[in-house]
XYZ file of C-alpha atoms in Angstrom:
490
model
C -93.102 -76.323 22.901
C -90.343 -73.966 21.635
C -91.944 -71.067 23.573
C -92.252 -73.061 26.660
C -88.515 -74.179 26.485
C -87.454 -70.564 25.934
C -89.633 -69.393 28.695
C -87.812 -72.129 30.894
C -84.439 -70.630 30.066
C -83.358 -73.284 27.506
C -79.883 -72.344 25.961
C -80.328 -71.254 22.369
C -76.590 -71.048 21.533
C -74.992 -74.670 21.230
C -71.993 -75.382 23.418
C -70.273 -77.072 20.431
C -70.610 -75.745 16.908
C -70.157 -79.293 15.530
C -73.250 -80.344 17.587
C -76.847 -79.772 16.953
C -78.026 -76.176 16.617
C -81.559 -75.003 17.224
C -81.018 -72.050 14.685
C -79.590 -74.266 11.970
C -82.422 -76.714 12.609
C -84.911 -73.935 12.072
C -83.271 -72.828 8.980
C -83.148 -76.118 7.384
C -86.826 -76.932 8.278
C -87.772 -73.491 6.817
C -89.383 -72.638 10.199
C -89.449 -68.877 9.752
C -91.630 -68.300 12.926
C -89.346 -70.484 15.092
C -86.267 -68.729 13.422
C -87.536 -65.353 14.511
C -88.183 -66.551 18.115
C -84.619 -67.979 18.527
C -83.064 -64.802 17.042
C -85.149 -62.692 19.542
C -83.930 -64.946 22.301
C -80.238 -64.225 21.540
C -79.351 -66.823 19.158
C -76.025 -65.782 17.448
C -75.912 -65.680 13.622
C -72.353 -64.830 12.780
C -70.002 -67.334 14.556
C -66.525 -67.223 13.254
C -65.041 -70.790 13.166
C -62.086 -70.853 10.564
C -60.807 -74.002 12.244
C -64.045 -76.006 11.554
C -63.946 -76.791 7.895
C -67.779 -78.245 8.126
C -69.216 -75.280 9.898
C -71.606 -73.002 7.952
C -73.276 -69.930 9.053
C -77.122 -69.706 9.260
C -77.052 -67.197 6.246
C -75.049 -69.807 4.206
C -77.259 -72.611 4.935
C -80.410 -70.543 4.110
C -78.694 -69.987 0.660
C -78.058 -73.694 0.395
C -81.725 -74.363 1.213
C -82.828 -71.747 -1.484
C -85.531 -70.311 0.909
C -86.086 -66.503 0.139
C -88.131 -65.950 3.187
C -85.454 -67.465 5.561
C -82.682 -65.507 3.786
C -84.734 -62.257 4.180
C -85.367 -62.963 7.929
C -81.478 -63.738 8.472
C -80.297 -60.646 6.561
C -82.870 -58.332 8.349
C -81.735 -59.798 11.674
C -78.063 -59.145 11.156
C -76.749 -62.115 9.295
C -73.358 -61.122 7.773
C -73.308 -61.595 3.808
C -69.552 -61.099 4.087
C -69.032 -64.252 6.143
C -66.565 -66.678 4.579
C -66.056 -70.348 5.293
C -62.356 -71.788 5.546
C -62.217 -71.875 1.796
C -63.425 -68.160 1.513
C -66.733 -69.049 0.103
C -69.284 -66.472 0.975
C -73.139 -66.371 1.287
C -73.163 -63.540 -1.210
C -71.337 -65.407 -4.108
C -73.429 -68.661 -3.199
C -76.715 -66.695 -3.565
C -75.679 -64.916 -6.908
C -74.595 -68.386 -8.299
C -77.989 -69.792 -7.398
C -80.167 -66.860 -8.261
C -78.739 -63.511 -9.653
C -81.908 -61.820 -8.507
C -80.778 -62.171 -4.821
C -77.777 -60.042 -5.492
C -79.293 -56.535 -4.668
C -80.804 -57.857 -1.632
C -77.326 -58.839 -0.305
C -75.818 -55.620 -1.750
C -78.368 -53.765 0.502
C -77.548 -55.761 3.465
C -73.820 -54.404 3.251
C -72.009 -57.199 1.253
C -68.433 -55.998 0.684
C -69.415 -52.366 1.784
C -65.881 -51.706 3.346
C -62.751 -51.780 1.394
C -61.158 -54.515 3.441
C -64.195 -56.725 2.399
C -64.346 -55.644 -1.388
C -62.892 -58.954 -2.183
C -66.373 -60.508 -1.572
C -67.539 -58.462 -4.636
C -64.470 -59.184 -6.522
C -65.521 -62.858 -6.461
C -68.924 -61.909 -7.474
C -67.633 -59.645 -10.415
C -65.503 -62.380 -11.602
C -68.404 -64.997 -11.508
C -70.498 -62.328 -13.472
C -67.810 -61.861 -16.230
C -67.568 -65.661 -16.462
C -71.306 -65.967 -16.856
C -71.484 -62.905 -19.451
C -73.956 -61.227 -16.947
C -73.564 -57.556 -18.064
C -76.405 -56.733 -15.667
C -74.440 -57.915 -12.644
C -71.270 -56.207 -13.925
C -73.018 -52.930 -14.250
C -74.762 -53.282 -10.891
C -71.562 -53.914 -8.972
C -69.456 -51.207 -10.853
C -72.148 -48.610 -10.337
C -72.104 -49.268 -6.656
C -68.485 -49.574 -6.248
C -66.639 -48.071 -9.198
C -63.083 -49.104 -7.676
C -63.855 -52.687 -8.529
C -62.508 -52.215 -12.077
C -59.144 -51.639 -10.415
C -59.001 -54.606 -8.105
C -57.684 -58.060 -9.098
C -59.100 -61.241 -8.318
C -56.669 -63.409 -6.467
C -56.829 -66.106 -9.403
C -58.346 -64.415 -12.312
C -56.508 -61.190 -12.530
C -58.016 -57.784 -13.183
C -61.754 -57.634 -14.625
C -60.625 -56.217 -17.946
C -58.221 -59.122 -18.383
C -60.818 -61.681 -17.416
C -63.325 -60.062 -20.183
C -60.515 -60.036 -22.823
C -59.490 -63.776 -21.991
C -63.055 -64.915 -22.080
C -64.029 -62.804 -25.150
C -66.846 -61.009 -23.257
C -66.942 -58.030 -25.726
C -69.857 -56.188 -24.241
C -68.703 -56.508 -20.742
C -64.965 -55.432 -22.054
C -66.393 -52.363 -23.811
C -68.299 -51.483 -20.441
C -65.357 -51.720 -18.320
C -63.318 -49.509 -20.823
C -66.021 -46.975 -20.602
C -65.817 -47.086 -16.728
C -62.083 -46.367 -16.496
C -60.488 -49.936 -16.440
C -56.750 -49.517 -17.002
C -56.211 -50.694 -20.595
C -52.454 -51.445 -20.278
C -52.205 -52.677 -16.588
C -50.188 -55.929 -16.157
C -51.421 -58.502 -13.766
C -51.245 -62.215 -12.992
C -48.291 -64.614 -12.817
C -47.443 -63.919 -16.475
C -47.549 -60.179 -16.007
C -49.935 -59.844 -18.954
C -52.282 -57.053 -20.048
C -55.809 -57.462 -21.486
C -54.393 -57.095 -25.183
C -52.249 -60.305 -24.331
C -55.043 -62.317 -22.913
C -57.397 -61.503 -25.990
C -54.485 -62.442 -28.389
C -53.674 -65.657 -26.661
C -57.375 -66.793 -27.207
C -57.813 -65.353 -30.735
C -60.601 -62.785 -30.015
C -59.946 -60.446 -32.866
C -63.001 -58.243 -31.924
C -61.805 -57.868 -28.402
C -58.241 -56.770 -29.557
C -59.507 -54.367 -31.864
C -61.611 -52.799 -29.181
C -58.769 -52.559 -26.958
C -56.512 -51.048 -29.571
C -59.172 -48.430 -30.363
C -59.363 -47.649 -26.614
C -55.613 -46.819 -26.659
C -53.950 -50.092 -25.724
C -50.202 -50.167 -26.562
C -49.886 -52.615 -29.409
C -46.145 -53.320 -28.392
C -46.888 -53.802 -24.812
C -44.601 -56.520 -23.520
C -45.503 -59.463 -20.813
C -43.155 -60.240 -18.209
C -41.254 -62.554 -20.408
C -41.033 -60.046 -23.183
C -43.738 -61.414 -25.511
C -45.967 -58.955 -27.358
C -49.354 -59.791 -28.655
C -47.826 -60.054 -32.206
C -45.521 -62.863 -30.788
C -48.491 -64.577 -29.262
C -50.509 -64.133 -32.427
C -47.538 -65.732 -34.509
C -47.109 -68.609 -31.933
C -50.792 -69.481 -31.922
C -51.231 -69.231 -35.802
C -53.782 -66.262 -35.734
C -53.301 -64.852 -39.009
C -56.216 -62.523 -39.125
C -55.132 -61.265 -35.616
C -51.511 -60.686 -36.672
C -52.608 -58.722 -39.727
C -54.778 -56.530 -37.468
C -51.989 -55.957 -35.217
C -49.613 -54.929 -38.067
C -52.102 -52.620 -39.352
C -52.048 -50.937 -36.030
C -48.366 -50.456 -36.139
C -47.082 -53.453 -34.347
C -43.368 -53.607 -34.241
C -42.195 -56.853 -35.839
C -38.614 -56.339 -34.556
C -39.384 -56.751 -30.794
C -37.680 -59.728 -29.200
C -38.577 -61.635 -26.262
C -36.454 -61.847 -23.000
C -35.814 -65.540 -22.871
C -34.035 -66.126 -26.278
C -34.328 -62.974 -28.022
C -36.548 -64.325 -30.675
C -38.590 -61.687 -33.021
C -41.995 -62.760 -34.241
C -40.467 -63.830 -37.406
C -38.017 -66.033 -36.091
C -40.608 -67.427 -33.678
C -42.896 -68.110 -36.670
C -40.139 -69.834 -38.551
C -39.095 -71.982 -35.557
C -42.858 -73.102 -35.437
C -42.515 -74.198 -39.049
C -45.364 -71.809 -39.888
C -44.466 -70.512 -43.299
C -47.823 -68.843 -44.082
C -47.361 -66.823 -41.184
C -43.933 -65.832 -42.003
C -45.020 -64.629 -45.561
C -47.741 -62.519 -43.778
C -45.156 -60.716 -41.656
C -42.822 -60.175 -44.850
C -45.597 -58.978 -46.957
C -46.613 -56.435 -44.207
C -42.988 -55.307 -43.830
C -43.715 -51.544 -44.302
C -46.506 -51.434 -41.538
C -44.438 -53.783 -39.167
C -40.959 -52.121 -39.827
C -39.437 -55.446 -40.453
C -35.781 -55.969 -40.272
C -34.633 -59.136 -42.046
C -31.341 -59.248 -40.259
C -32.596 -59.326 -36.653
C -30.781 -62.041 -34.576
C -31.618 -63.826 -31.503
C -29.563 -64.206 -28.501
C -27.458 -66.752 -30.334
C -26.636 -64.398 -33.243
C -29.056 -66.544 -35.609
C -31.013 -64.729 -38.130
C -34.450 -65.593 -39.621
C -32.750 -66.523 -42.925
C -30.370 -68.935 -41.173
C -33.610 -70.716 -39.497
C -35.507 -70.651 -42.915
C -32.685 -72.202 -44.728
C -32.028 -74.775 -42.013
C -35.683 -75.956 -41.587
C -36.349 -75.923 -45.477
C -38.611 -72.844 -45.523
C -37.548 -72.126 -48.938
C -40.499 -69.362 -49.661
C -39.605 -67.597 -46.649
C -35.794 -67.738 -47.364
C -36.457 -66.283 -50.882
C -38.627 -63.438 -49.685
C -35.968 -62.757 -47.016
C -33.392 -62.469 -49.778
C -35.524 -60.132 -51.683
C -35.841 -58.043 -48.482
C -32.142 -57.672 -48.146
C -31.354 -60.408 -45.671
C -27.541 -60.428 -45.266
C -26.037 -64.060 -46.246
C -22.886 -63.331 -44.121
C -24.315 -62.650 -40.784
C -22.507 -64.919 -38.320
C -23.996 -66.687 -35.258
C -22.112 -67.241 -32.022
C -20.563 -70.408 -33.635
C -19.514 -68.478 -36.652
C -21.901 -70.152 -39.009
C -23.624 -67.973 -41.714
C -26.525 -68.610 -43.866
C -24.340 -69.163 -46.700
C -22.899 -72.052 -44.874
C -26.297 -73.430 -43.994
C -27.129 -73.231 -47.441
C -24.000 -75.320 -48.626
C -24.771 -77.798 -45.840
C -28.639 -78.016 -46.179
C -29.471 -77.316 -49.763
C -26.581 -77.654 -52.326
C -25.591 -81.161 -50.895
C -29.021 -82.206 -51.593
C -29.158 -80.678 -54.991
C -32.450 -78.775 -54.433
C -33.225 -75.313 -55.255
C -30.599 -74.310 -57.469
C -31.824 -70.961 -58.165
C -32.091 -70.117 -54.586
C -28.390 -71.331 -54.103
C -27.351 -69.278 -56.927
C -28.933 -66.122 -55.560
C -27.173 -66.716 -52.183
C -23.897 -67.194 -53.849
C -24.204 -64.113 -55.890
C -25.193 -62.215 -52.710
C -22.230 -63.756 -50.995
C -19.832 -62.614 -53.663
C -21.206 -58.985 -53.672
C -20.873 -58.869 -49.734
C -17.255 -60.073 -49.937
C -16.557 -57.417 -52.502
C -18.123 -54.761 -50.337
C -16.111 -55.980 -47.546
C -12.898 -55.697 -49.682
C -13.748 -52.326 -50.735
C -14.357 -51.253 -47.071
C -11.007 -52.622 -46.140
C -9.289 -50.844 -49.036
C -10.971 -47.425 -47.969
C -10.118 -47.938 -44.293
C -6.273 -48.548 -45.354
C -6.473 -45.467 -47.573
C -7.750 -43.452 -44.544
C -5.119 -44.901 -42.180
C -2.375 -43.681 -44.828
C -3.790 -40.415 -44.960
C -3.923 -40.310 -41.086
C -0.214 -40.915 -41.072
C 0.501 -38.158 -43.527
C -1.695 -35.819 -41.438
C 1.275 -35.154 -39.211
C 3.040 -33.252 -41.998
C 2.467 -29.448 -41.560
C 2.434 -26.722 -44.119
C 5.250 -24.101 -44.112
C 3.961 -20.813 -44.876
C 6.819 -18.561 -43.359
C 9.195 -16.341 -45.291
C 12.567 -16.902 -47.034
C 15.218 -19.041 -45.252
C 18.872 -18.518 -45.360
C 21.412 -21.168 -46.019
C 22.187 -21.148 -42.251
C 19.073 -23.075 -41.579
C 20.507 -26.242 -43.108
C 23.433 -28.385 -41.540
C 24.974 -31.462 -43.109
C 24.258 -34.626 -41.028
C 25.515 -37.435 -43.463
C 28.203 -37.687 -45.995
C 27.538 -38.190 -49.730
C 26.117 -41.639 -50.758
C 25.156 -42.856 -47.348
C 21.425 -41.858 -47.541
C 19.472 -43.930 -49.917
C 15.778 -43.696 -50.940
C 14.873 -46.171 -48.102
C 16.668 -44.344 -45.213
C 14.598 -43.801 -42.255
C 16.282 -40.650 -41.266
C 13.694 -37.631 -41.126
C 14.527 -34.680 -43.378
C 13.753 -31.200 -41.787
C 13.477 -28.426 -44.205
C 15.222 -27.769 -47.419
C 14.632 -25.746 -50.582
C 15.675 -25.660 -54.174
C 15.419 -22.779 -56.972
C 14.006 -25.363 -59.681
C 13.604 -28.908 -60.765
C 16.907 -29.435 -62.184
C 18.757 -30.477 -59.078
C 19.976 -27.078 -57.975
C 19.526 -26.860 -54.223
C 19.441 -23.431 -52.359
C 22.436 -23.177 -50.007
C 23.554 -26.913 -50.868
C 25.763 -28.459 -53.579
C 23.931 -30.391 -55.960
C 24.810 -33.445 -58.187
C 25.860 -31.061 -61.093
C 28.560 -29.503 -58.698
C 26.983 -26.005 -58.739
C 26.256 -24.189 -55.667
C 23.662 -21.612 -54.989
C 22.951 -19.406 -52.150
C 19.617 -20.067 -50.275
C 18.407 -16.456 -50.834
C 18.814 -16.869 -54.684
C 15.562 -18.502 -55.115
C 13.178 -17.397 -57.647
C 10.006 -15.752 -56.565
C 6.932 -18.088 -56.543
C 8.983 -21.215 -55.884
C 8.321 -23.930 -53.413
C 9.944 -25.295 -50.358
C 9.762 -28.913 -48.958
C 9.197 -30.087 -45.588
C 9.271 -33.470 -44.104
C 7.252 -33.772 -40.870
C 7.590 -37.467 -40.135
C 9.933 -40.357 -40.546
C 9.725 -41.688 -43.944
C 6.709 -39.413 -44.882
C 5.909 -37.534 -48.094
C 7.035 -33.990 -49.221
C 4.738 -31.094 -48.761
C 5.180 -27.928 -50.842
C 5.171 -24.372 -49.584
C 4.251 -21.615 -51.984
C 6.742 -19.130 -50.518
C 9.747 -21.190 -51.247
C 11.401 -22.404 -54.416
C 9.994 -24.995 -56.947
C 10.029 -28.330 -55.143
C 11.475 -31.742 -55.871
C 11.131 -35.053 -54.101
C 13.812 -35.476 -51.695
C 14.085 -39.030 -52.682
C 14.654 -38.439 -56.401
C 17.955 -39.125 -58.086
C 18.725 -35.386 -58.420
C 19.469 -35.124 -54.779
C 22.518 -36.018 -52.821
C 21.906 -38.438 -49.848
C 22.178 -36.001 -47.258
C 20.397 -35.673 -43.641
C 19.567 -32.176 -42.795
C 18.574 -30.823 -39.365
C 17.121 -27.434 -39.067
C 18.576 -25.146 -36.572
C 17.321 -21.795 -34.901
C 19.449 -18.670 -34.417
C 21.402 -16.415 -36.951
C 21.396 -16.451 -40.682
C 25.083 -16.835 -42.226
C 25.412 -15.625 -45.657
C 26.732 -18.854 -47.440
C 25.145 -22.452 -47.530
C 26.750 -25.672 -46.312
C 28.174 -27.812 -48.885
C 28.205 -31.529 -48.435
């Protein structure tokens, strides 16, 4: 009957894809002979109908019917293994899901052979990783090595998929075939190390680290694998990461929390003690603060995690660190512990550290004040010139009008000894000496700033403080020019 109809010119392609189709009828009834005759008569195998949600290609229907002979005839006749329905479901993926032995036949027929169609094999690879089918993964990567770099639209990169699912053998195979170990993908911007850590697959994490994964690689939100291990309470994983040199001082980008702070906020004291005991390997700084200025000690005292607080004090946590509100761990101790009358020893330790810190701050302030005084005195210059004559001095104030607190600057003056005899100037004793009569080896005073101290010069006479009682209350001003013989008497 079919032959007669075909000889009479019956139409093999239906006018409406939603209507009955001779080709689909032959596929569903497994009539291989009729199927071949229809194909030879010009029946089309690869209609593209994305607007029709219920339409399926003959090859897709053959896979649904699970008839290998019909599948082979359809593929040999040009059926497209990369055809997709409106949900992007392909005959190749369906065939692999139903029977993985059919996959080589579809690959030979050209499934995903072009780069634009490689997504077809990406779907199959993802399915193979999910099933733990190393044979499928090996077959696909051997034919198309670039598959290890292509992400799935939902499941991310193949290596991240294997890490998240804990497929250790597939993960090692992908690493051996060039899969990028630190590549970030997915809506979280995570690497394979983050995916394995979030699911607690210690062996996968170790394999990634030995393959060169960055132990401190951050996700898009700033979390590291150590953050994730602490938040998920993966103690063995945290110890492994610390053994590989994970930095315990890294902070996330949302709240600036370090792994230790995140652990204390999660009320996980056991994990906190692990981080503190592994401080040498994790380079733990007990004084790290979050975005609000709060330290791990502040949180430990606030939440009553006293073992962590005690260990933090042993590690040198500062009890005077202020947060953005001005509160310190010492303040929290007073509010949360001392009022309740618990942990007197811990409170005593914090009080002692607080006193020591206050003493250090006081010493620092005193040292700073000394430095400021020395800085003020640094304006005084040393005089190393030769002898000066009495013409270098001019009286500027009468006797008794310049006391020890006078702000008037003194320029340059000299004396012969410490008995009040001033060279070129009349002293309290009423004697007057010439400026050139200074003994050798004496000293000269010079005042370089208002109210400053006296500096000695080895080339002048023996020096005396100009504010002592042996001097008259004069203001002298140095002048330039000639050198008269006598000095000026006040």
